[in-house]
Amino acid sequence: MQQRENAKNPKQALQVRQSSLSAWQIGARTAGPKTVHLKSAQKHEKEKQQSASEQAGSSTQNHLEQALTYFERVKDYIPLRKNEVLQKHLATVESIALQRGLSPEGLNVLLNVALSGHLADTVNSRILKCLIPASVIAESSVVSAVSWLCVGKCSGSTQLLFLRWLIAMFDFIDHKEKLHALYGFFFCSLQDEKLGMQPHLQALLSLYKLFCPELVSITLPAKMKVRNGLILPACSTDTNNPARSKEINHVDILSHSESFPVEQLHTFSQLLQNIHRLEFPSQMGSVLRNSLLLHYINCVKDESIYLRLYYWMGQTLQEECTWYKLDNQQYEEEFKDFLDIVYKTECFLQEGFSSCEEFLYKSLPLWDGFCCRSQILRLVSWIPLSSFSEMKPHLCEPLAQLFFTSSLYFKVIQVLLSFCLTLLCILKLMSCVNVVCFSDCCSRNTTLSGLLNSVAELIHFVGWISTVALRLENNATFLMYFILDFYETVCDVYLKYNLPLLVMPPPGVFYPALLSMDSVSLNQLCYIMYRYRTNLVAAKENELIKKTILQFKFSSQTYQEYNQYIMAMVGCLWTSSAFQKDIHPQGIRLDPEVLKKTRVQEVRSSFNIVHHPALMGYAILFLQQAWPEDKTLNFNLIKGRRWNWYLEYLYMQGLQGLKLFIESSINRVSQPCYILILTSP
């Protein structure tokens, strides 16, 4: 061990005091008695304070010296239990390290004792966690510490903690020439059963293999950064000549010897001027808060950055997850802030992180549905596209359990909206990428049909939980509004997102909306069916003129299901034959004998636009305005020309969805009116 700094010499201090006393005596002869006494008191007080400060600093330094000497002399195994001396010196080192850091010599002593295996793992862990440098870390100390790993005296958990400390403190090492020669040892450590394929070593090895693949023969897990559903290949300019591509990559890496520190990056113009020589920070957490660096990530296809970000974020999410900890209250707010930062980053990049997806898949089955609720469900909306068979057990089913057992507000504002946002993100993603990119590059679904099937299954799943939720909540209007809002997105997938996908709402959603007592829900349903028709007509025309979108066709079952719903709607709202002509297997068709037993007058017209519970209020207002002297409210007056007047009155009240549906689905020119049925091409 190098010589540590000694305390001040008492003789020198005595000489200083004697010199000061002589000077004071000389000054005292020339000054008056009052001045002498005042100056003497001030001088004495100042010297007293300095003496106390020096004594405190000297005492702290002495305690640290004693502790380091104690650890330096450890040669055999020392247990922690009932060892007051060890506990005292350990507490001293921890306290001083947190206050002002440790000198390079002190770090050297503590590294050696922590990795020598002479102390318990709990003590080694506490020592490694308090190795905070006051200035720098000597490279020789790191090399000496690595040599202890070769001896194998310490446990695997201690070795892992040391490697993590080394990665975190890498920038504080004064020289790295000798350390570079030890990279081979770190990579070989992956084959150690005690270490295994740890994320920290995988991160280092993945970066090393990216730049020098010929030097790394170890097989890594197939985890690649997926951007917008596509695997980004390594940067290359000549795919036909692998040797040439490798040469270009190596030359490109080595050509920019002069790097641009990220601390000097303040404007977007600086980013554009120095984008090829930007020195990325070693701490990936700082990247998420820097919009300029996020622009850099979005523009530059540097796989090393994505690998570093992948491993760092995955490990941070796992360690900071509050419901994995017993006392999680003090950590919850910090974890919320971190999740908010991750979500904002995903929104900025317009893509989800695969490490965040893996975290959600692992943690949602253990989630209570309350802790960090809004943050977790917002992250769900950015889960990268994958097969529904993978999403269902890890994502959909845990959310469904929370959905069915939670309040109406949670059903609507949290889970249902998260599914809607997920669908929107997926549709926007798929609409921006052509078939070739998906079929060539997608890692989980090799064809576009597989991706479309996954989206269709997700929509069916939302339809299923919506059906159950409407039954549980007695067809609550608030819940129905958000369910129909979801299907306003679904019905326009073909035209709005240029994708050959149309999924009809389930009967458990369609019929409660059709028979709803709320005019907003009925108007929404009419608009949705109008958009379904518009999309199906466009698909049919494109198929007939051989201009199909992405060369896909809708099945005849889609047209059949649409026509069944149209028959039911027109039978209810227009022809007053809802219970006779509904042909849907789960529809509202009833036998005439059953209808007679209800003893309801004019039962056939009970759901047309005049008598429908959702529109009856408008009919009453229309009668009061048209015949103010008639107090009987005779609904039979609304027929013939008055029927048309009543329609115009409904349109003026803002029921534009009803207007679009009637004008597009009913032929009113001929008598009797006909339903416009669609047939598959």
XYZ file of C-alpha atoms in Angstrom:
681
model
C 0.000 0.000 0.000
C 1.213 3.448 -0.838
C 2.140 5.841 1.998
C -0.916 7.708 3.217
C -0.858 11.377 4.238
C 0.402 11.910 7.783
C -1.008 14.314 10.337
C 0.569 17.728 10.966
C 3.790 17.847 13.088
C 3.083 19.195 16.608
C 6.476 20.944 16.735
C 5.708 22.873 13.574
C 2.376 23.895 14.983
C 4.103 25.101 18.180
C 6.555 27.197 16.168
C 3.687 28.786 14.278
C 1.933 29.666 17.516
C 5.152 31.141 18.992
C 5.728 33.288 15.897
C 2.145 34.541 16.073
C 2.572 35.354 19.749
C 5.754 37.365 19.061
C 4.009 39.332 16.352
C 1.095 40.041 18.682
C 3.464 41.256 21.406
C 5.166 43.672 18.999
C 1.816 45.027 17.885
C 0.639 45.311 21.461
C 3.415 47.741 22.310
C 2.237 50.211 19.664
C -1.499 49.896 20.272
C -3.644 51.191 23.051
C -4.860 48.943 25.857
C -8.511 48.762 24.616
C -7.472 47.874 21.087
C -5.117 45.247 22.416
C -7.847 43.595 24.442
C -10.378 43.627 21.497
C -7.938 42.211 19.006
C -6.790 39.668 21.508
C -10.354 38.411 22.073
C -11.107 38.183 18.318
C -7.831 36.418 17.664
C -8.438 33.982 20.446
C -11.965 33.160 19.201
C -10.746 32.643 15.632
C -7.932 30.388 16.756
C -10.392 28.445 18.888
C -12.720 27.830 15.907
C -9.841 26.819 13.643
C -8.534 24.510 16.311
C -11.947 22.833 16.708
C -12.288 22.415 12.915
C -8.807 20.972 12.653
C -9.464 18.620 15.518
C -12.726 17.386 13.921
C -11.092 16.877 10.529
C -8.122 15.243 12.150
C -10.429 12.980 14.147
C -12.372 11.914 11.008
C -9.152 11.315 9.121
C -7.782 9.295 12.015
C -10.901 7.144 12.126
C -10.665 6.512 8.384
C -6.966 5.674 8.699
C -7.728 3.224 11.480
C -10.486 1.598 9.449
C -8.325 1.249 6.333
C -5.474 -0.137 8.405
C -7.855 -2.666 9.919
C -9.107 -3.842 6.520
C -5.596 -3.873 5.104
C -4.452 -6.286 7.798
C -7.289 -8.755 7.246
C -5.711 -12.063 6.238
C -8.202 -14.675 7.419
C -11.966 -15.043 7.381
C -13.700 -12.667 9.793
C -17.402 -13.123 10.578
C -19.670 -10.083 10.879
C -21.875 -11.375 13.667
C -20.967 -10.066 17.140
C -17.888 -8.345 15.749
C -18.182 -4.803 17.027
C -14.778 -3.759 15.702
C -15.631 -4.776 12.144
C -19.027 -3.121 12.330
C -17.478 0.088 13.681
C -14.853 0.364 10.925
C -17.375 -0.580 8.235
C -19.756 2.163 9.397
C -16.860 4.656 9.393
C -15.943 3.836 5.790
C -19.571 4.055 4.630
C -20.160 7.405 6.336
C -16.989 9.087 5.056
C -17.424 7.648 1.536
C -20.901 9.140 1.272
C -19.756 12.498 2.638
C -16.608 13.184 0.616
C -15.601 10.053 -1.285
C -12.493 7.904 -0.922
C -8.937 8.437 -2.071
C -7.361 6.137 -4.695
C -5.317 4.469 -1.940
C -8.414 3.808 0.153
C -10.260 2.367 -2.842
C -7.346 0.024 -3.474
C -7.446 -1.327 0.078
C -11.199 -1.847 0.097
C -11.273 -3.500 -3.345
C -8.649 -6.004 -2.256
C -10.388 -6.940 0.965
C -13.863 -7.145 -0.656
C -12.676 -9.553 -3.361
C -10.298 -11.584 -1.212
C -13.059 -13.711 0.283
C -12.013 -12.969 3.867
C -15.301 -11.272 4.741
C -18.939 -12.283 4.580
C -20.911 -11.514 1.419
C -23.020 -8.934 3.239
C -19.874 -7.045 4.256
C -18.391 -7.314 0.759
C -21.633 -5.987 -0.703
C -21.644 -2.986 1.637
C -18.002 -2.242 0.870
C -18.473 -2.384 -2.898
C -21.557 -0.170 -2.726
C -19.678 2.582 -0.881
C -16.649 2.675 -3.211
C -17.243 6.271 -4.260
C -14.110 7.953 -5.627
C -13.204 11.405 -4.378
C -11.115 12.042 -7.491
C -10.039 9.093 -9.671
C -9.616 5.320 -9.513
C -6.148 3.965 -10.101
C -5.954 1.541 -13.022
C -3.607 -0.666 -10.994
C -6.339 -1.093 -8.382
C -8.766 -2.385 -11.012
C -6.187 -4.769 -12.452
C -5.433 -6.043 -8.942
C -9.146 -6.515 -8.312
C -9.546 -8.531 -11.512
C -6.692 -10.762 -10.382
C -8.739 -11.630 -7.293
C -11.519 -12.824 -9.613
C -9.075 -15.248 -11.199
C -8.317 -16.744 -7.783
C -11.998 -17.425 -7.230
C -12.072 -16.596 -3.518
C -15.202 -14.445 -3.565
C -18.752 -15.572 -4.349
C -20.527 -15.157 -7.651
C -22.805 -12.424 -6.277
C -19.753 -10.434 -5.157
C -18.151 -10.833 -8.583
C -21.333 -9.598 -10.266
C -21.527 -6.597 -7.961
C -17.906 -5.745 -8.730
C -18.557 -5.892 -12.481
C -21.544 -3.610 -12.122
C -19.479 -1.203 -10.026
C -16.759 -1.298 -12.680
C -19.235 -0.392 -15.437
C -20.718 2.443 -13.368
C -17.312 3.899 -12.408
C -15.574 3.269 -15.720
C -15.155 6.976 -16.491
C -13.311 7.596 -13.200
C -10.423 5.212 -14.031
C -7.326 7.312 -14.695
C -5.844 5.048 -17.404
C -7.337 2.214 -19.409
C -4.481 0.774 -21.473
C -3.938 -2.243 -19.212
C -7.651 -2.630 -18.638
C -8.299 -3.088 -22.365
C -6.155 -6.208 -22.287
C -8.565 -7.775 -19.772
C -11.670 -7.708 -21.974
C -11.076 -11.290 -22.991
C -11.336 -12.309 -19.348
C -14.707 -10.590 -18.989
C -16.083 -12.368 -22.048
C -14.816 -15.758 -20.928
C -16.530 -15.175 -17.593
C -19.839 -15.640 -19.368
C -19.184 -19.373 -19.459
C -18.794 -19.520 -15.672
C -21.780 -21.305 -14.133
C -21.762 -18.913 -11.183
C -21.996 -15.870 -13.389
C -24.047 -17.211 -16.264
C -25.392 -15.026 -19.067
C -25.826 -11.926 -16.926
C -27.299 -8.784 -18.549
C -24.310 -6.656 -17.579
C -21.830 -8.966 -19.284
C -24.169 -9.556 -22.200
C -24.224 -5.812 -22.784
C -20.436 -5.601 -22.921
C -20.130 -8.693 -25.069
C -22.868 -7.589 -27.491
C -21.131 -4.261 -28.049
C -17.795 -5.970 -28.538
C -19.255 -8.495 -30.982
C -20.946 -5.724 -32.927
C -17.640 -4.063 -33.777
C -15.376 -7.135 -33.849
C -17.566 -10.167 -34.586
C -14.595 -12.274 -35.632
C -13.158 -12.061 -32.103
C -16.278 -13.268 -30.253
C -17.298 -16.886 -30.723
C -19.815 -17.137 -27.868
C -23.440 -17.472 -28.953
C -25.675 -14.742 -27.550
C -29.448 -14.846 -26.968
C -31.419 -13.749 -30.015
C -32.434 -10.355 -28.625
C -32.192 -7.586 -31.138
C -33.456 -4.059 -30.999
C -36.747 -3.878 -32.921
C -37.558 -0.471 -34.337
C -41.024 0.041 -35.787
C -41.442 -3.737 -35.961
C -38.287 -4.176 -38.040
C -34.869 -5.521 -37.117
C -32.284 -2.954 -38.077
C -29.251 -4.558 -39.704
C -25.731 -3.404 -38.907
C -24.656 -0.298 -40.788
C -23.444 -1.337 -44.219
C -23.248 0.145 -47.671
C -22.543 -2.956 -49.745
C -24.643 -6.012 -48.955
C -23.272 -7.958 -51.910
C -19.696 -7.847 -50.649
C -19.486 -8.818 -46.940
C -15.735 -8.326 -46.802
C -16.066 -4.856 -48.266
C -18.878 -4.038 -45.810
C -16.772 -5.089 -42.824
C -13.876 -3.026 -44.079
C -16.054 0.035 -44.480
C -17.493 -0.397 -40.976
C -14.051 -0.674 -39.373
C -12.729 2.298 -41.321
C -15.792 4.341 -40.388
C -15.327 3.589 -36.704
C -11.622 4.398 -36.645
C -11.758 7.433 -38.929
C -13.397 9.745 -36.403
C -10.612 9.975 -33.887
C -11.692 13.389 -32.652
C -14.947 12.990 -30.755
C -17.465 15.647 -29.772
C -18.377 15.546 -26.043
C -22.072 15.389 -25.354
C -21.673 18.037 -22.638
C -21.014 20.606 -25.377
C -24.150 19.685 -27.326
C -26.732 22.426 -26.813
C -28.452 23.126 -30.153
C -29.863 21.138 -33.032
C -27.409 22.729 -35.454
C -24.545 21.427 -33.315
C -26.057 17.970 -33.551
C -26.194 18.147 -37.350
C -22.617 19.376 -37.611
C -21.162 16.758 -35.249
C -23.533 13.830 -35.684
C -20.787 11.511 -37.012
C -18.351 12.187 -34.198
C -20.677 12.508 -31.231
C -19.342 10.882 -28.067
C -22.298 9.154 -26.419
C -22.466 9.311 -22.594
C -21.593 6.238 -20.573
C -24.737 6.618 -18.427
C -27.705 5.724 -20.625
C -30.181 7.234 -18.175
C -29.113 10.720 -19.204
C -30.128 10.013 -22.811
C -33.833 9.774 -21.991
C -33.938 13.372 -20.748
C -32.036 14.865 -23.689
C -34.156 15.581 -26.762
C -31.086 16.126 -28.955
C -29.713 12.696 -28.115
C -33.136 11.196 -28.795
C -33.022 12.822 -32.237
C -29.628 11.193 -32.668
C -31.036 7.778 -31.740
C -33.887 8.248 -34.179
C -31.606 9.185 -37.081
C -28.433 7.141 -36.677
C -28.573 3.374 -37.085
C -26.007 2.593 -34.418
C -26.819 -0.840 -33.042
C -24.427 -0.405 -30.123
C -26.597 2.380 -28.701
C -29.729 0.252 -28.861
C -28.004 -2.675 -27.201
C -26.746 -0.501 -24.370
C -30.147 1.081 -23.937
C -31.848 -2.339 -24.059
C -29.747 -3.874 -21.292
C -29.711 -0.788 -19.100
C -33.456 -0.183 -19.255
C -34.331 -3.830 -18.716
C -32.141 -4.057 -15.632
C -33.374 -0.732 -14.230
C -37.038 -1.647 -14.648
C -36.476 -4.974 -12.943
C -34.559 -3.523 -9.991
C -36.752 -0.462 -9.391
C -40.143 -2.176 -9.754
C -41.921 -1.263 -6.546
C -44.215 -4.297 -6.217
C -41.165 -6.531 -6.038
C -40.117 -4.780 -2.814
C -41.523 -5.236 0.663
C -41.412 -1.555 1.622
C -42.376 0.087 -1.639
C -43.904 3.375 -0.514
C -40.673 5.339 -0.484
C -39.718 4.048 -3.930
C -43.081 4.379 -5.673
C -42.816 8.070 -6.531
C -39.312 7.629 -7.946
C -40.480 4.647 -9.979
C -43.449 6.647 -11.282
C -41.138 9.412 -12.437
C -38.928 6.904 -14.214
C -41.897 5.262 -15.958
C -43.134 8.705 -17.049
C -39.737 9.421 -18.586
C -39.771 6.074 -20.422
C -43.273 6.738 -21.755
C -42.379 10.244 -22.955
C -39.319 8.808 -24.676
C -41.438 6.204 -26.464
C -43.852 8.911 -27.574
C -40.939 10.998 -28.830
C -39.429 8.082 -30.773
C -42.880 6.820 -31.830
C -41.967 3.261 -30.872
C -41.875 1.016 -27.852
C -38.802 -0.457 -26.209
C -38.483 -4.235 -26.337
C -36.976 -4.239 -22.842
C -40.070 -2.420 -21.583
C -42.243 -5.026 -23.308
C -40.397 -7.843 -21.551
C -40.760 -6.080 -18.220
C -44.530 -5.701 -18.678
C -44.923 -9.334 -19.685
C -43.095 -10.458 -16.532
C -44.604 -8.019 -14.053
C -48.265 -7.659 -15.062
C -49.290 -11.072 -13.638
C -47.937 -9.873 -10.256
C -49.370 -6.358 -10.488
C -52.137 -5.304 -8.094
C -53.671 -2.912 -10.622
C -53.201 0.074 -8.330
C -49.484 0.847 -7.986
C -48.322 3.170 -10.800
C -51.578 2.440 -12.612
C -51.652 5.236 -15.180
C -47.944 4.836 -15.978
C -48.168 1.073 -16.528
C -51.245 1.232 -18.739
C -49.763 4.003 -20.866
C -46.684 1.870 -21.435
C -48.960 -0.977 -22.524
C -50.060 1.126 -25.497
C -46.470 1.151 -26.827
C -45.803 -2.584 -26.660
C -44.128 -3.583 -29.946
C -46.122 -5.644 -32.383
C -46.063 -9.406 -31.718
C -48.249 -12.460 -32.147
C -51.476 -12.495 -30.164
C -50.662 -15.941 -28.784
C -47.724 -14.308 -27.023
C -49.609 -11.197 -25.933
C -52.694 -12.956 -24.588
C -51.299 -14.868 -21.558
C -48.831 -12.180 -20.539
C -50.738 -9.001 -21.340
C -54.402 -9.417 -22.190
C -55.434 -11.961 -19.563
C -53.861 -10.118 -16.585
C -55.515 -6.892 -17.721
C -58.825 -8.697 -18.237
C -58.798 -9.943 -14.637
C -58.278 -6.406 -13.387
C -60.907 -5.154 -15.838
C -63.659 -7.463 -14.586
C -62.959 -6.908 -10.881
C -62.503 -3.127 -10.941
C -64.765 -0.108 -10.911
C -66.485 1.367 -13.937
C -63.992 4.227 -14.041
C -61.071 1.806 -14.165
C -62.753 -0.212 -16.929
C -63.255 2.829 -19.105
C -60.470 5.289 -18.429
C -57.678 2.828 -17.817
C -57.911 -0.605 -19.444
C -60.243 0.105 -22.360
C -58.375 3.246 -23.354
C -55.041 1.435 -23.112
C -56.303 -1.196 -25.560
C -57.564 1.544 -27.857
C -54.197 3.325 -27.763
C -52.430 0.015 -28.383
C -54.552 -0.593 -31.462
C -53.925 2.920 -32.772
C -50.155 2.568 -32.335
C -50.183 -0.784 -34.129
C -52.305 0.514 -37.005
C -50.145 3.599 -37.487
C -47.074 1.404 -37.471
C -48.447 -1.056 -40.017
C -49.763 1.650 -42.316
C -46.268 3.151 -42.590
C -44.527 -0.076 -43.613
C -45.022 -2.012 -46.825
C -45.397 -5.760 -47.266
C -41.795 -6.408 -48.254
C -40.393 -4.899 -45.060
C -42.717 -6.947 -42.912
C -42.175 -10.218 -44.726
C -38.400 -9.834 -44.806
C -37.608 -8.250 -41.489
C -40.240 -8.993 -38.858
C -38.865 -11.406 -36.308
C -42.087 -12.791 -34.908
C -44.514 -12.868 -37.817
C -42.948 -13.514 -41.175
C -46.020 -12.519 -43.207
C -48.401 -9.611 -43.210
C -51.331 -12.011 -42.839
C -49.875 -13.127 -39.515
C -49.694 -9.539 -38.331
C -53.235 -8.817 -39.469
C -54.478 -11.923 -37.672
C -52.837 -10.720 -34.461
C -54.554 -7.338 -34.763
C -57.894 -9.020 -35.534
C -57.554 -11.266 -32.483
C -56.774 -8.244 -30.326
C -59.952 -6.546 -31.588
C -61.977 -9.705 -30.899
C -60.535 -9.807 -27.390
C -61.602 -6.220 -26.726
C -65.035 -7.100 -28.059
C -65.240 -10.030 -25.635
C -64.291 -8.033 -22.538
C -66.625 -5.235 -23.674
C -69.533 -7.679 -23.886
C -68.871 -9.004 -20.394
C -68.363 -5.495 -18.991
C -71.689 -4.260 -20.414
C -73.465 -7.126 -18.678
C -71.683 -6.441 -15.395
C -72.404 -2.699 -15.533
C -76.010 -2.979 -16.815
C -75.174 -1.413 -20.194
C -73.871 1.788 -18.606
C -73.954 4.690 -21.053
C -70.514 5.897 -19.975
C -68.983 2.504 -20.752
C -70.909 2.160 -24.015
C -69.565 5.484 -25.275
C -65.930 4.402 -24.984
C -66.614 0.962 -26.443
C -68.226 2.500 -29.505
C -65.380 5.000 -29.697
C -63.034 2.013 -29.988
C -65.084 0.640 -32.892
C -65.032 4.000 -34.637
C -61.334 3.273 -35.118
C -61.900 -0.361 -36.090
C -64.507 0.383 -38.756
C -62.155 2.681 -40.706
C -59.031 0.508 -40.803
C -59.265 -0.253 -44.524
C -59.494 3.322 -45.786
C -57.775 5.280 -43.026
C -54.795 2.965 -42.462
C -54.629 1.272 -45.867
C -54.910 -2.209 -44.341
C -57.213 -5.046 -45.471
C -58.844 -5.570 -42.099
C -62.446 -5.137 -40.960
C -63.771 -6.703 -37.778
C -67.444 -6.262 -36.914
C -68.498 -5.593 -33.303
C -69.841 -8.617 -31.423
C -73.599 -8.991 -30.864
C -73.049 -8.248 -27.181
C -72.004 -4.722 -28.191
C -74.153 -4.163 -31.291
C -77.595 -4.983 -29.897
C -77.232 -3.112 -26.566
C -76.207 -0.060 -28.600
C -79.109 -0.512 -31.038
C -81.670 -0.819 -28.236
C -80.045 1.786 -26.011
C -82.088 4.476 -24.333
C -79.355 7.031 -25.027
C -79.474 8.899 -28.337
C -75.691 9.455 -28.340
C -75.028 5.700 -28.340
C -77.569 5.088 -31.098
C -76.127 7.915 -33.201
C -72.616 6.507 -32.695
C -73.729 3.071 -33.833
C -75.341 4.528 -36.962
C -72.141 6.353 -37.864
C -70.060 3.221 -37.269
C -72.276 1.121 -39.549
C -72.090 3.860 -42.191
C -68.270 3.745 -42.081
C -68.302 -0.048 -42.256
C -70.367 0.203 -45.402
C -68.068 2.842 -46.893
C -65.001 0.664 -46.287
C -66.651 -2.491 -47.631
C -67.885 -0.718 -50.769
C -64.386 0.650 -51.406
C -62.881 -2.807 -50.909
C -65.386 -4.345 -53.277
C -64.717 -1.736 -55.978
C -60.948 -2.175 -55.644
C -61.261 -5.939 -55.918
C -63.409 -5.685 -59.020
C -60.988 -3.383 -60.828
C -58.002 -5.409 -59.563
C -56.613 -2.576 -57.477
C -56.705 -4.438 -54.211
C -54.861 -2.961 -51.272
C -51.901 -5.205 -50.514
C -53.505 -7.972 -52.612
C -55.907 -9.089 -49.878
C -59.642 -9.770 -50.033
C -62.326 -9.731 -47.382
C -64.111 -13.000 -46.753
C -67.762 -13.472 -47.598
C -68.402 -13.938 -43.866
C -67.550 -10.260 -43.271
C -70.168 -9.146 -45.831
C -72.691 -11.617 -44.411
C -72.249 -10.395 -40.847
C -72.568 -6.792 -41.973
C -75.797 -7.524 -43.867
C -77.301 -9.253 -40.828
C -76.676 -6.180 -38.721
C -78.080 -3.899 -41.421
C -81.273 -5.963 -41.620
C -81.699 -5.650 -37.862
C -81.066 -1.889 -37.815
C -83.350 -1.077 -40.724
C -86.017 -3.385 -39.298
C -85.877 -1.509 -35.996
C -85.506 2.091 -37.112
C -87.320 2.179 -40.451
C -89.571 -0.724 -41.486
C -90.911 -1.522 -37.998
C -90.124 -5.201 -38.423
C -87.328 -5.667 -35.899
C -88.677 -8.850 -34.367
C -89.609 -10.463 -37.699
C -86.675 -9.917 -40.090
C -83.636 -10.085 -37.830
C -81.679 -13.061 -39.169
C -78.632 -12.873 -36.909
C -78.173 -16.052 -34.793
C -77.895 -13.940 -31.653
C -80.396 -11.314 -32.779
C -83.767 -10.154 -31.428
C -86.091 -12.153 -33.675
C -89.143 -13.426 -31.781
C -92.003 -15.706 -32.789
C -95.377 -14.027 -33.338
C -96.893 -16.045 -30.482
C -94.297 -14.738 -28.080
C -94.959 -11.185 -29.222
C -98.684 -11.594 -28.589
C -98.028 -12.738 -25.042
C -96.196 -9.483 -24.298
C -99.494 -7.578 -24.799
C -97.521 -4.544 -25.978
C -99.527 -2.325 -28.311
C -97.914 -1.704 -31.694
C -94.996 -3.906 -30.710
C -93.644 -3.976 -34.261
C -93.065 -0.227 -34.328
C -91.732 0.058 -30.795
C -88.158 0.658 -32.009
C -88.597 2.812 -35.112
C -87.297 6.379 -35.227
C -90.527 7.669 -33.666
C -91.048 5.185 -30.828
C -87.436 4.232 -30.118
C -86.632 4.941 -26.433
C -83.535 6.893 -27.445
C -85.491 9.108 -29.894
C -88.889 9.414 -28.249
C -87.889 12.651 -26.537
C -87.198 14.222 -29.933
C -90.579 12.967 -31.200
C -92.360 14.622 -28.278
C -90.598 17.928 -28.888
C -91.419 17.697 -32.608
C -95.124 17.153 -31.887
C -95.205 20.024 -29.396
C -93.660 22.394 -31.922
C -95.699 21.181 -34.911
C -99.085 20.959 -33.098
C -98.833 23.066 -29.963
C -102.610 22.973 -29.440
C -102.691 19.137 -29.358
C -101.941 17.872 -25.860
C -102.511 14.171 -26.567
C -99.066 13.565 -28.158
C -100.382 11.328 -30.913
C -97.275 9.682 -32.433
C -99.388 8.278 -35.303
C -99.435 11.797 -36.759
C -95.783 11.385 -37.780
C -96.188 9.657 -41.110
C -96.105 10.496 -44.810
C -94.682 13.969 -45.403
C -94.556 14.564 -41.648
C -92.230 11.569 -41.399
C -89.806 13.411 -43.698
C -90.237 16.599 -41.673
C -89.460 14.650 -38.531
C -86.313 13.259 -40.159
C -85.126 16.747 -40.996
C -85.868 17.765 -37.418
C -83.704 14.904 -36.109
C -80.871 15.905 -38.417
C -81.062 19.478 -37.158
C -80.608 18.186 -33.594
C -77.114 16.952 -34.488
C -77.862 13.282 -35.220
C -75.569 13.214 -38.235
C -74.690 9.563 -37.724
C -78.352 8.638 -38.139
C -78.562 10.776 -41.275
C -75.515 9.163 -42.905
C -76.792 5.690 -42.094
C -80.276 6.239 -43.497
C -79.033 7.949 -46.656
C -76.453 5.229 -47.358
C -78.330 2.067 -46.360
C -81.970 2.742 -47.362
C -83.290 3.347 -50.884
C -86.174 5.764 -50.418
C -86.806 6.516 -54.110
C -88.954 3.491 -54.840
C -91.935 2.313 -52.869
C -91.679 0.278 -50.777
C -88.192 1.209 -49.565
C -85.386 -1.278 -49.994
C -82.396 -2.127 -47.855
C -79.104 -1.738 -49.706
C -77.431 -5.124 -49.145
C -73.758 -5.752 -49.938
C -72.542 -8.898 -51.642
C -69.000 -10.198 -51.747
C -67.266 -9.945 -55.142
